[in-house]
Coordinates of C-alpha atoms and ligand atoms in Angstrom, one line a residue:
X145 CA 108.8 129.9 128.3
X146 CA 109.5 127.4 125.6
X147 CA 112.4 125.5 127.6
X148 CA 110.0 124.5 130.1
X149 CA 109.4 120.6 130.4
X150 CA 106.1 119.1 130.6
X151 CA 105.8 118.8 134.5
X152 CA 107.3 122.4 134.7
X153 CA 105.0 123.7 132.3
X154 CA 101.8 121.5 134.3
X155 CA 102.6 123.8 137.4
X156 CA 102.9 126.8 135.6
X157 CA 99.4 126.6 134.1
X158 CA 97.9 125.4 137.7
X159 CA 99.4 128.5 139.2
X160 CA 98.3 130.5 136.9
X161 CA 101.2 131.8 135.5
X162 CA 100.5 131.7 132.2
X163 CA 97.6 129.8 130.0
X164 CA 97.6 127.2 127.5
X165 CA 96.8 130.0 124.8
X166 CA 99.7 131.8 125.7
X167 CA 102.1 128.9 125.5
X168 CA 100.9 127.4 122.5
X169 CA 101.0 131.1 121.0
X170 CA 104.7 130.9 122.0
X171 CA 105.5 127.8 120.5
X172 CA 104.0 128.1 117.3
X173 CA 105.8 131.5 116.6
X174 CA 108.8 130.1 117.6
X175 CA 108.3 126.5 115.0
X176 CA 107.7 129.1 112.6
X177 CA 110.8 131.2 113.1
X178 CA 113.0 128.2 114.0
X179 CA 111.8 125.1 112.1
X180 CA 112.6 125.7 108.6
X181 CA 116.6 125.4 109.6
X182 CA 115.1 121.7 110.8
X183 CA 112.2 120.1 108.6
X184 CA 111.3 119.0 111.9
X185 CA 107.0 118.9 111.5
X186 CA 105.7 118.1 107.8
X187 CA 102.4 119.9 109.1
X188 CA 101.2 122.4 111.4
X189 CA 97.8 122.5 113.0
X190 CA 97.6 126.2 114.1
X191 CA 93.8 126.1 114.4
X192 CA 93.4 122.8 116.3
X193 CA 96.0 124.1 118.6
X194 CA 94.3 127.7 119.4
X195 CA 91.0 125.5 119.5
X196 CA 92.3 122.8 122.3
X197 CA 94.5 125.7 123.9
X198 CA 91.8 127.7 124.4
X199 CA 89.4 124.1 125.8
X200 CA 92.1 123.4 128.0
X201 CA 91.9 126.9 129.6
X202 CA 88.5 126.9 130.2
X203 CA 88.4 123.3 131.6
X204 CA 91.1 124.3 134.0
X205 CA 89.1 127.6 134.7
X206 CA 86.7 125.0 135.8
X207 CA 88.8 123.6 138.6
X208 CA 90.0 120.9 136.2
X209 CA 93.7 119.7 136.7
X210 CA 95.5 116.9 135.1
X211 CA 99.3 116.9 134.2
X212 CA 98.5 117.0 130.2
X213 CA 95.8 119.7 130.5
X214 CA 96.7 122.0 128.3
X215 CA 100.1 121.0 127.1
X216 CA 101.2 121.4 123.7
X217 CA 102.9 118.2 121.8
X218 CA 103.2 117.0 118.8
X219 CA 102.1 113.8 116.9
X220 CA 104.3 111.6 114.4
X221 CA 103.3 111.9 111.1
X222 CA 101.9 108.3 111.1
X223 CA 99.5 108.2 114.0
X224 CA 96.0 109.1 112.1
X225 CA 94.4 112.4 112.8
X226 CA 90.7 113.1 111.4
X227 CA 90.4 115.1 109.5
X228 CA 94.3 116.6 109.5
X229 CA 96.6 115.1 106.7
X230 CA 98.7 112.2 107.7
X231 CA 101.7 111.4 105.3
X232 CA 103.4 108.7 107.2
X233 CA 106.2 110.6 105.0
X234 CA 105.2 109.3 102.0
X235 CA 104.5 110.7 98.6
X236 CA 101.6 107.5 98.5
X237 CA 99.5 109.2 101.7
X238 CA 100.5 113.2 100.5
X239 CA 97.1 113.9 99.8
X240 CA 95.7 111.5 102.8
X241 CA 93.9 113.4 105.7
X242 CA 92.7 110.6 108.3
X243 CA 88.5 109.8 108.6
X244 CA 89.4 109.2 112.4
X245 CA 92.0 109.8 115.4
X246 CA 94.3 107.4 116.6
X247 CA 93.3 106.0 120.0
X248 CA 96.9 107.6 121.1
X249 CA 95.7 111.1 119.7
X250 CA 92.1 110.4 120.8
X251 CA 93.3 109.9 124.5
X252 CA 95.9 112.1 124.5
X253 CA 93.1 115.1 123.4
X254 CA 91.2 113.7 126.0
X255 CA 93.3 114.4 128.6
X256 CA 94.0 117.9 127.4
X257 CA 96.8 118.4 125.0
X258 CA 96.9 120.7 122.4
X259 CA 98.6 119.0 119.0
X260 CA 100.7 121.9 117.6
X261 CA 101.7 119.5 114.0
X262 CA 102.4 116.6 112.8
X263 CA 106.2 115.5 113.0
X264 CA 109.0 114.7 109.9
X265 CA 109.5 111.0 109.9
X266 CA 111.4 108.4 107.7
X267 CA 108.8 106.8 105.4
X268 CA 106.7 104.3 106.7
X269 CA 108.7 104.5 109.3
X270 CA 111.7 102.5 107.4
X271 CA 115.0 104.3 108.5
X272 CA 117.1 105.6 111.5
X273 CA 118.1 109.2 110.0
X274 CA 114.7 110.7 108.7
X275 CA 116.8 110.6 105.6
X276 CA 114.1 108.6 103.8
X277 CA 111.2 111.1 104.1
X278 CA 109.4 112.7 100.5
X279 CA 109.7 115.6 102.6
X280 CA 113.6 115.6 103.1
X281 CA 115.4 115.0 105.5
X282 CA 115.0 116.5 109.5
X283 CA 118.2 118.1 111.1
X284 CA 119.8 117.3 114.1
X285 CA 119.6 120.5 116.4
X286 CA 123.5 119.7 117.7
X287 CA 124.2 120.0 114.5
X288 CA 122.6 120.4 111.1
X289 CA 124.4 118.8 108.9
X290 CA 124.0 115.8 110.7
X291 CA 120.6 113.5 111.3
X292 CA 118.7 113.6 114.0
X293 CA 118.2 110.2 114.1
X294 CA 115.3 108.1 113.1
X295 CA 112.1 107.1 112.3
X296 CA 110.4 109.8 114.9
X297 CA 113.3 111.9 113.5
X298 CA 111.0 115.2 113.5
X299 CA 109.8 114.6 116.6
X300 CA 112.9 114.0 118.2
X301 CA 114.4 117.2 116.1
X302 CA 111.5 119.4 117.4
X303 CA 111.6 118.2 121.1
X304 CA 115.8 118.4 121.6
X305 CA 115.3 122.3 119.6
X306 CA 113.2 123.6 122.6
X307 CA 110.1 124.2 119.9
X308 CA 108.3 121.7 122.0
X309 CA 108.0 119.8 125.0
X310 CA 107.5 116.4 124.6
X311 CA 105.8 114.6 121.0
X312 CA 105.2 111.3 120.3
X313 CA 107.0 108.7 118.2
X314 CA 106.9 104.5 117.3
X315 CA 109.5 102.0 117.7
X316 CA 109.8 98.8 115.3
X317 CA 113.6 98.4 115.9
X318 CA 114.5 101.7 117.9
X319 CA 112.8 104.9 116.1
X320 CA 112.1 106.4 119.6
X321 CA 115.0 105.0 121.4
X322 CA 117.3 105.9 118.7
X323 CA 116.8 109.8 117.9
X324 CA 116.5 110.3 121.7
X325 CA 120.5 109.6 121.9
X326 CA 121.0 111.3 118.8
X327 CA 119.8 114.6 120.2
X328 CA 119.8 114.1 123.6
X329 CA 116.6 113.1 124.7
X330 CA 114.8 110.4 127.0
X331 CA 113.0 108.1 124.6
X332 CA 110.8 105.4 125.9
X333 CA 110.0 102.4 124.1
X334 CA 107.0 100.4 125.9
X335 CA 106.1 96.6 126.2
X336 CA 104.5 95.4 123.0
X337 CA 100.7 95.9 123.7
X338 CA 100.9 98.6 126.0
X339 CA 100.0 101.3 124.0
X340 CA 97.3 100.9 121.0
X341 CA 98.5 100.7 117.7
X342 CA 94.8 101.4 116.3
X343 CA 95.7 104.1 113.8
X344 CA 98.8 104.1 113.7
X345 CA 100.0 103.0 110.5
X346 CA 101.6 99.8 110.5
X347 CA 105.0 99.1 109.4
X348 CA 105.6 95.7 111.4
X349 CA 102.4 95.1 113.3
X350 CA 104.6 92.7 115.3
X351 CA 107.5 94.9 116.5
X352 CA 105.7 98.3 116.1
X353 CA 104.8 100.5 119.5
X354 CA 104.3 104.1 120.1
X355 CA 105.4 105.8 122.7
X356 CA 106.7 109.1 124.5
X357 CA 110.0 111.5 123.4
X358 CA 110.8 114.3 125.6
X359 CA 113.8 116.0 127.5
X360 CA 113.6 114.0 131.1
X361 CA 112.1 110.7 132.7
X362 CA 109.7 112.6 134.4
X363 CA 108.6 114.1 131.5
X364 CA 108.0 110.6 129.6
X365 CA 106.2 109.2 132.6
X366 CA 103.4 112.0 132.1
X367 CA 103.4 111.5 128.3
X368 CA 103.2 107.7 128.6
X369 CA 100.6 108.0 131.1
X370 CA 98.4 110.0 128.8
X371 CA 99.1 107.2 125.9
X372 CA 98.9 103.5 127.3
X373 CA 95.9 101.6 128.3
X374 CA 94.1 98.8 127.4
X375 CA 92.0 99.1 123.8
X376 CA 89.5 97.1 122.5
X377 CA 90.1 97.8 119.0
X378 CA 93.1 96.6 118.7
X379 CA 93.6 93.1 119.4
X380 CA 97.3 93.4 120.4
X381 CA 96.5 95.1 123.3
X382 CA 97.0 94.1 126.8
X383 CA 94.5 94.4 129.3
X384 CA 96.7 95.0 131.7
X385 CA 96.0 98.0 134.7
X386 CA 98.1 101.4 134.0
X387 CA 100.6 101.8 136.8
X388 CA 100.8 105.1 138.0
X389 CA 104.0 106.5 136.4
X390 CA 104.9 109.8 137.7
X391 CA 104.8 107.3 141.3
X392 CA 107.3 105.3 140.7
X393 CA 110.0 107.7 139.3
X394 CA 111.3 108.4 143.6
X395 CA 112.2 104.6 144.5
X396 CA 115.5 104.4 145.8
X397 CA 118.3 102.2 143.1
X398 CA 119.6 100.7 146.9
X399 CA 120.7 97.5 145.4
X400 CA 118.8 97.4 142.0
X401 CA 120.6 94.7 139.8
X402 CA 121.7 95.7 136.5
X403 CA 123.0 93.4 134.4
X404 CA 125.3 95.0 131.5
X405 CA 126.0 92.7 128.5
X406 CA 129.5 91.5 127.8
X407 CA 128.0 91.5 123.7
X408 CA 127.0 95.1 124.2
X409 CA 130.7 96.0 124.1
X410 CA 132.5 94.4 120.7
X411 CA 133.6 95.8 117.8
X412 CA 131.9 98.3 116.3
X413 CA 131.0 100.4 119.4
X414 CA 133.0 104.1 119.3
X415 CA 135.4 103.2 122.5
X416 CA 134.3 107.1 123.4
X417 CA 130.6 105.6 123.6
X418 CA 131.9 102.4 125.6
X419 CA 133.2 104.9 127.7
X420 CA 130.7 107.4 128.7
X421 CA 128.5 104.3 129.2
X422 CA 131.0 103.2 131.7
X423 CA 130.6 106.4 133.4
X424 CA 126.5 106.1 133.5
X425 CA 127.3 102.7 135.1
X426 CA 129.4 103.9 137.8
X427 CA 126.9 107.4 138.6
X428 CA 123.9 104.0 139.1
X429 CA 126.5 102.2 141.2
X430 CA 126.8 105.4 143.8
X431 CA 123.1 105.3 143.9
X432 CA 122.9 102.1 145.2
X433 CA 123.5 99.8 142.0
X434 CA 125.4 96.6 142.1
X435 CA 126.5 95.8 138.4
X436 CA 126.5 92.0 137.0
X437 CA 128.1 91.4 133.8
X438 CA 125.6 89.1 131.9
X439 CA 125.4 87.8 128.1
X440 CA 122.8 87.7 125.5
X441 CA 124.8 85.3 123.3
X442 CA 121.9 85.7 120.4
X443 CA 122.4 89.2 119.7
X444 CA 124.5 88.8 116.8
X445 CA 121.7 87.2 114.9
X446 CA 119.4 89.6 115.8
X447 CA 120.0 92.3 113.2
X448 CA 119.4 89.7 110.0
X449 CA 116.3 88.1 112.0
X450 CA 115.0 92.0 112.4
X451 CA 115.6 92.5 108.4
X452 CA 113.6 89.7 107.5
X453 CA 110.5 90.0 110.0
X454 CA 110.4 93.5 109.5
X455 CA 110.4 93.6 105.5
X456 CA 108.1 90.6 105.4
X457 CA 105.4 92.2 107.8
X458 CA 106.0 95.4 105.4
X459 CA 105.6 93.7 102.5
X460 CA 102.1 92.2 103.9
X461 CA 101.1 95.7 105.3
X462 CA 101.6 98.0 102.3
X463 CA 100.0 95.8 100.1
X464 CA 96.8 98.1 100.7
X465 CA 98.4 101.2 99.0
X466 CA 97.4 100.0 95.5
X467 CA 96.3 103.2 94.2
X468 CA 92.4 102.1 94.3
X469 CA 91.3 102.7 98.1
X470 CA 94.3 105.0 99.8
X471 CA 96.3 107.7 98.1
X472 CA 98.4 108.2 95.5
X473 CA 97.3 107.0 92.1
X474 CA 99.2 107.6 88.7
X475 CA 98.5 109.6 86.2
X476 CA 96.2 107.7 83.3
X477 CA 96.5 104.0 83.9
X478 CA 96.6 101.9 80.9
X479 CA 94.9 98.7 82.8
X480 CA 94.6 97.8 86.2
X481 CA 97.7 95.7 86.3
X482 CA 99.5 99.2 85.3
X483 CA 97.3 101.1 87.7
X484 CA 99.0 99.1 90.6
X485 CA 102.8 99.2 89.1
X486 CA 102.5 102.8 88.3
X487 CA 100.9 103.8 91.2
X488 CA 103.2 101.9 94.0
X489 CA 105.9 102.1 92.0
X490 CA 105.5 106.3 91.9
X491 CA 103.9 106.4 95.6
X492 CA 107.1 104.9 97.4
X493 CA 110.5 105.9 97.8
X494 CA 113.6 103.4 97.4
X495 CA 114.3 102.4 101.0
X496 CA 110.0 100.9 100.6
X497 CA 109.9 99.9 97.3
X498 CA 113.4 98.0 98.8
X499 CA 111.8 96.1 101.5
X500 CA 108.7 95.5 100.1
X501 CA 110.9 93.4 97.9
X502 CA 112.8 91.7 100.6
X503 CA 110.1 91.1 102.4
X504 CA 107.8 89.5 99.4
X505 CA 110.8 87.5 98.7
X506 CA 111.2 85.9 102.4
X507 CA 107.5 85.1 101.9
X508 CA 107.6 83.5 99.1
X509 CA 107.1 79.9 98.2
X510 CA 110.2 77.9 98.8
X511 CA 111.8 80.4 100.9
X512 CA 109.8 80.9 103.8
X513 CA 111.0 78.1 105.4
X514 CA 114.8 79.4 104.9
X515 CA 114.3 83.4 106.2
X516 CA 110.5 83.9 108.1
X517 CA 110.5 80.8 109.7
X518 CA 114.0 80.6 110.5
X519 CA 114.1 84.5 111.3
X520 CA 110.9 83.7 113.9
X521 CA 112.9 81.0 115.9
X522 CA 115.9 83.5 116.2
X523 CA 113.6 85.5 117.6
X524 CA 112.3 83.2 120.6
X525 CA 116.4 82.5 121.4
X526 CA 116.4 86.2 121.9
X527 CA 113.7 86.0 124.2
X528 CA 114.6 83.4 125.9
X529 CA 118.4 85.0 126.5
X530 CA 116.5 87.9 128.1
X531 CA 113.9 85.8 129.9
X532 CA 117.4 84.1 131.3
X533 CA 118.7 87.3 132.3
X534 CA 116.3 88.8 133.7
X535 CA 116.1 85.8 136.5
X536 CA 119.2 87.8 137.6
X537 CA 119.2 90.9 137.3
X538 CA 116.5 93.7 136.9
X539 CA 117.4 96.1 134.7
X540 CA 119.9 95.4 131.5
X541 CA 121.8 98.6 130.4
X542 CA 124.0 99.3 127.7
X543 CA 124.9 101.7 124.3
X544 CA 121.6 102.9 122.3
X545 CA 123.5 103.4 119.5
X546 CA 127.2 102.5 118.3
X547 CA 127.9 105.8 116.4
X548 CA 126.9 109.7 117.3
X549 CA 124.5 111.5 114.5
X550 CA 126.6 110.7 111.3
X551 CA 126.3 113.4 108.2
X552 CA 123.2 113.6 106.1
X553 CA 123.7 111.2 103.1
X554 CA 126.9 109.4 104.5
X555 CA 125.1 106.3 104.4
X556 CA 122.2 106.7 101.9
X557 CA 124.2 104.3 99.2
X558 CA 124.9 102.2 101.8
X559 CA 121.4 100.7 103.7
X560 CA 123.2 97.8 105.7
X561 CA 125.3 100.8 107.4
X562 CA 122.1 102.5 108.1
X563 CA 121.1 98.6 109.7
X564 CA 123.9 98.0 111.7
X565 CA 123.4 101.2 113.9
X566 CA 120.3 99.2 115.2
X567 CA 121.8 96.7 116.5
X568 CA 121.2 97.8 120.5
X569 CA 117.7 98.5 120.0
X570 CA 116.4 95.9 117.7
X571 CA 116.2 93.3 120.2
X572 CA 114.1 95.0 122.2
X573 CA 111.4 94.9 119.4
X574 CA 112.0 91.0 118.6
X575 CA 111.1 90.4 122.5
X576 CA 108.4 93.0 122.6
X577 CA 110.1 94.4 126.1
X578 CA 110.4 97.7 127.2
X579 CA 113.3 99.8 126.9
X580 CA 114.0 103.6 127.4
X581 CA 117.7 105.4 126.3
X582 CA 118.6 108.5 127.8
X583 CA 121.3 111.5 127.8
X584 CA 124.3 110.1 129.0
X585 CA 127.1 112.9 127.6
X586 CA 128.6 114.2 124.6
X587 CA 131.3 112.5 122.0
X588 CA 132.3 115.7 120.0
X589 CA 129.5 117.9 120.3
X590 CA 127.3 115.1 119.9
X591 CA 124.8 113.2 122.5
X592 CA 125.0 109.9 123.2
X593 CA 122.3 107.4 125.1
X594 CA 122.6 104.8 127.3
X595 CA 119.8 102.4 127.2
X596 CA 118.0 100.6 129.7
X597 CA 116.0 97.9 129.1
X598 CA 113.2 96.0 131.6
X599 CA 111.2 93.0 132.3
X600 CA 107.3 93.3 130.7
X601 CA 105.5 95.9 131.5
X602 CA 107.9 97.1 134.1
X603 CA 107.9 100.9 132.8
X604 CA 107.9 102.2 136.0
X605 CA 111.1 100.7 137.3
X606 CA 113.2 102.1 133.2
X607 CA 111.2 105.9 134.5
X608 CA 112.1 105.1 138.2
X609 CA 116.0 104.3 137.4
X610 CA 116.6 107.4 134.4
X611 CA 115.2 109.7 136.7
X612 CA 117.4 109.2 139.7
X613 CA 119.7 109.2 137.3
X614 CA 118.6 112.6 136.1
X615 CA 118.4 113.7 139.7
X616 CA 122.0 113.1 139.5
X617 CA 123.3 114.2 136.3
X618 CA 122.9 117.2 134.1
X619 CA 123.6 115.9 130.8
X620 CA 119.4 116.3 129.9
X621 CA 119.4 119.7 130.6
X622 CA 122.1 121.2 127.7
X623 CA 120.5 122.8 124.8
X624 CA 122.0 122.7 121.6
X625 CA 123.2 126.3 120.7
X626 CA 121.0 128.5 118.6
X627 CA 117.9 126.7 119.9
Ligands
LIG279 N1 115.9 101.5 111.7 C1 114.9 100.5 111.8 C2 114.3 100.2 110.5 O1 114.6 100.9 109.6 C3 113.9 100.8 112.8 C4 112.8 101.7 112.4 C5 111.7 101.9 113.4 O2 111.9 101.6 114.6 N2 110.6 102.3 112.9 O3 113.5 99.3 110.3

């Protein structure tokens, strides 16, 4: 019962084969047997769950039927739930339980899911191996000494172990994209403005977006149907209509256009990666692919623009956790200067506290002009490379990541290691486009992805392209053993 994907698991409970109650019965023995070799969820809601299980029955009892009714996920630990503690894995939000939902939890409720937790994540979503969480680090289910990637490390952890179907996650400069190679999963990273960011706790309010994780494409178009949509409330948000997902997974590939960039494939790819991505490339062709070589020739700036935007929104957005209105405060405080120092300086771990600094720097008088502004420009010249190619060709594919899972702590005295490995996904982010990687084989034991990416707010054609794909392919459907 607890391999079943979401779609599987929608036709089970409209037949009748099981209920919610039982499933999310199932589940929640099997996080509690199984997730303390992972660190995957920092909570567990048993009692929401049993509540919305048992909901979700009844509505279906009704002659209700809708593809999220009744399924069980789990929510990041930085989308706010009322009521429910939501750490954003920080020491400074421990003690911090939400006075209101998300609009991603909200709707996703709505529809009929039943939230079993709240998933591991790096703090503040700063970090691409969960290694920076105050709750320690998640495990990669391939293998545990290594990380599962990150931010939405514990959700990716939790989904790729079978404790779960499907969770959500956010991507500033990959966190979906990137844990979904790193344990084999299909990660989708929407256009900016798609989804709401209301509640969700902001990290870069320029790059950040939330969005689905699960095992298949078909499983991501049900999640991301349940999530995106136009919201007041936040005023990134595009009122743009919601495509009908699940629909456009069966178009035929007869002569899409990818474009694969030359860039994508320099130094510091594993040659094993370059190769499987080759593979990937050829399995699209026989579908009806033709293949383009294209360039991006911005990308190589694209890492130090990311790690100046991103630490400079940072800086701006954590300047509200000053031990007065949100969570942790220190222990007696001499005077309120000491009350701030003490308290932030307590509340966040290293990898904040480091680009918090950064990012006050690049803001500061005199050097604005030098890193933000000249970081922002970068960023349009990376637009404007994909705008270019994407007059040619419709889809661009390439690596998700350079490396496989490396080894928990390998690069914790090393952050610009940690950095580098973003370079595939970051650009995504600095153009606000949509991108999606998925299982495309193993390098040692280990998944890798291959990411596609796609014109605004063309979802449909990055679900529609991984799922012939997955129609074709079986490297989605291994489990890591023991799980
Ligand atoms: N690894 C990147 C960073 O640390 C991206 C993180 C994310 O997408 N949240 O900033």
């Amino acid at each position: 019962m607890h391999s079943m994907t979401l779609a599987e698991i929608a036709r089970g409970l409209a037949d009748k084969k099981f209920s919610s109650e039982e499933l999310t019965k199932t589940l929640l023995a099997r996080i509690t047997q199984l997730d303390p070799q992972l660190n995957s969820f920092i909570s567990l809601t048993e009692d929401l769950a049993l509540q919305q299980a048992k909901a979700a029955d009844a509505r279906r009892a009704n002659g209700e039927n809708g593809a999220l009714l009744g399924a069980p996920i789990a929510h990041k630990d930085l989308f706010c739930t009322q009521g429910i503690r939501t750490s954003c894995g920080s020491k400074m939000l421990d003690n911090f339980k939400a006075p209101y939902d998300a609009t991603v939890v909200a709707k996703l409720a709505a529809a009929g899911t039943v939230t079993l937790g709240k998933t591991n994540m790096d703090e503040f979503a700063m970090g691409s191996g969960n290694e920076s969480s105050y709750y320690g680090p998640a495990k990669n289910p391939w293998n545990l000494e290594r990380v599962p990637g990150g931010s939405s490390g514990g959700s990716a952890a939790a989904v790729a172990a079978r404790l779960l179907p499907a969770a959500t996650g956010t991507d500033t400069g990959g966190s979906i994209r990137q844990p979904a190679a790193l344990t084999n999963l299909t990660g989708l990273k929407p256009t900016y403005g798609r989804v709401s960011r209301w509640g969700m706790i902001a990290y870069a309010s320029s790059l950040d977006q939330g969005g689905p994780l699960a095992r298949t494409a078909e499983d991501c178009a049900i999640l991301l149907q349940g999530m995106a949509g136009f919201d007041p409330n936040d005023s990134t948000s595009i009122d743009e209509p919601v495509p009908n997902y699940s629909a456009s997974l069966n178009g035929s590939l007869q002569g899409l256009r990818i474009g694969v960039p030359k860039e994508y494939f320099g130094a510091g790819l594993d040659p094993r990666i370059a190769e499987l991505i080759h593979d990937s490339v050829k399995a699209l062709e026989k579908l009806g692919a033709v293949i383009k070589q294209i360039s991006l020739p911005n990308m190589q700036h694209a890492i130090p623009a990311y790690y100046v935007i991103a630490p400079a929104e940072a800086s701006s957005n954590l300047s509200r956790f000053d031990g007065v209105r949100f969570g942790y405060r220190c222990e007696n405080p001499l005077n309120l200067s000491d009350l701030y120092k003490r308290s932030r300086g307590e509340g966040f771990g290293s990898e904040v506290q480091r680009r918090i600094m950064v990012g006050a720097y690049a803001l500061s008088a005199g050097y604005y002009d030098a890193y933000y502004l000249k970081a922002q420009k970068i960023r349009r010249l990376i637009k404007n490379d994909f705008m270019a190619a994407f007059n040619e060709v419709d889809i661009i594919l390439g690596p998700t990541t350079p490396n496989p899972a490396w080894k928990i702590g390998d690069k914790s005295s090393d952050p610009v290691a940690a950095y580098l490995e973003d370079v595939y996904t970051i650009t995504a982010n600095l153009a606000g486009l949509p991108g999606l990687s998925m299982p495309a084989g193993f390098v040692d034991g280990l998944p890798v992805g291959v990411q596609l990416l796609a014109p605004y707010f063309q979802e449909g054609r990055l679900l529609n392209v991984a799922h012939q794909y997955q129609l074709n392919t079986d490297w989605h459907t291994r489990t890591p053993t023991g799980f």
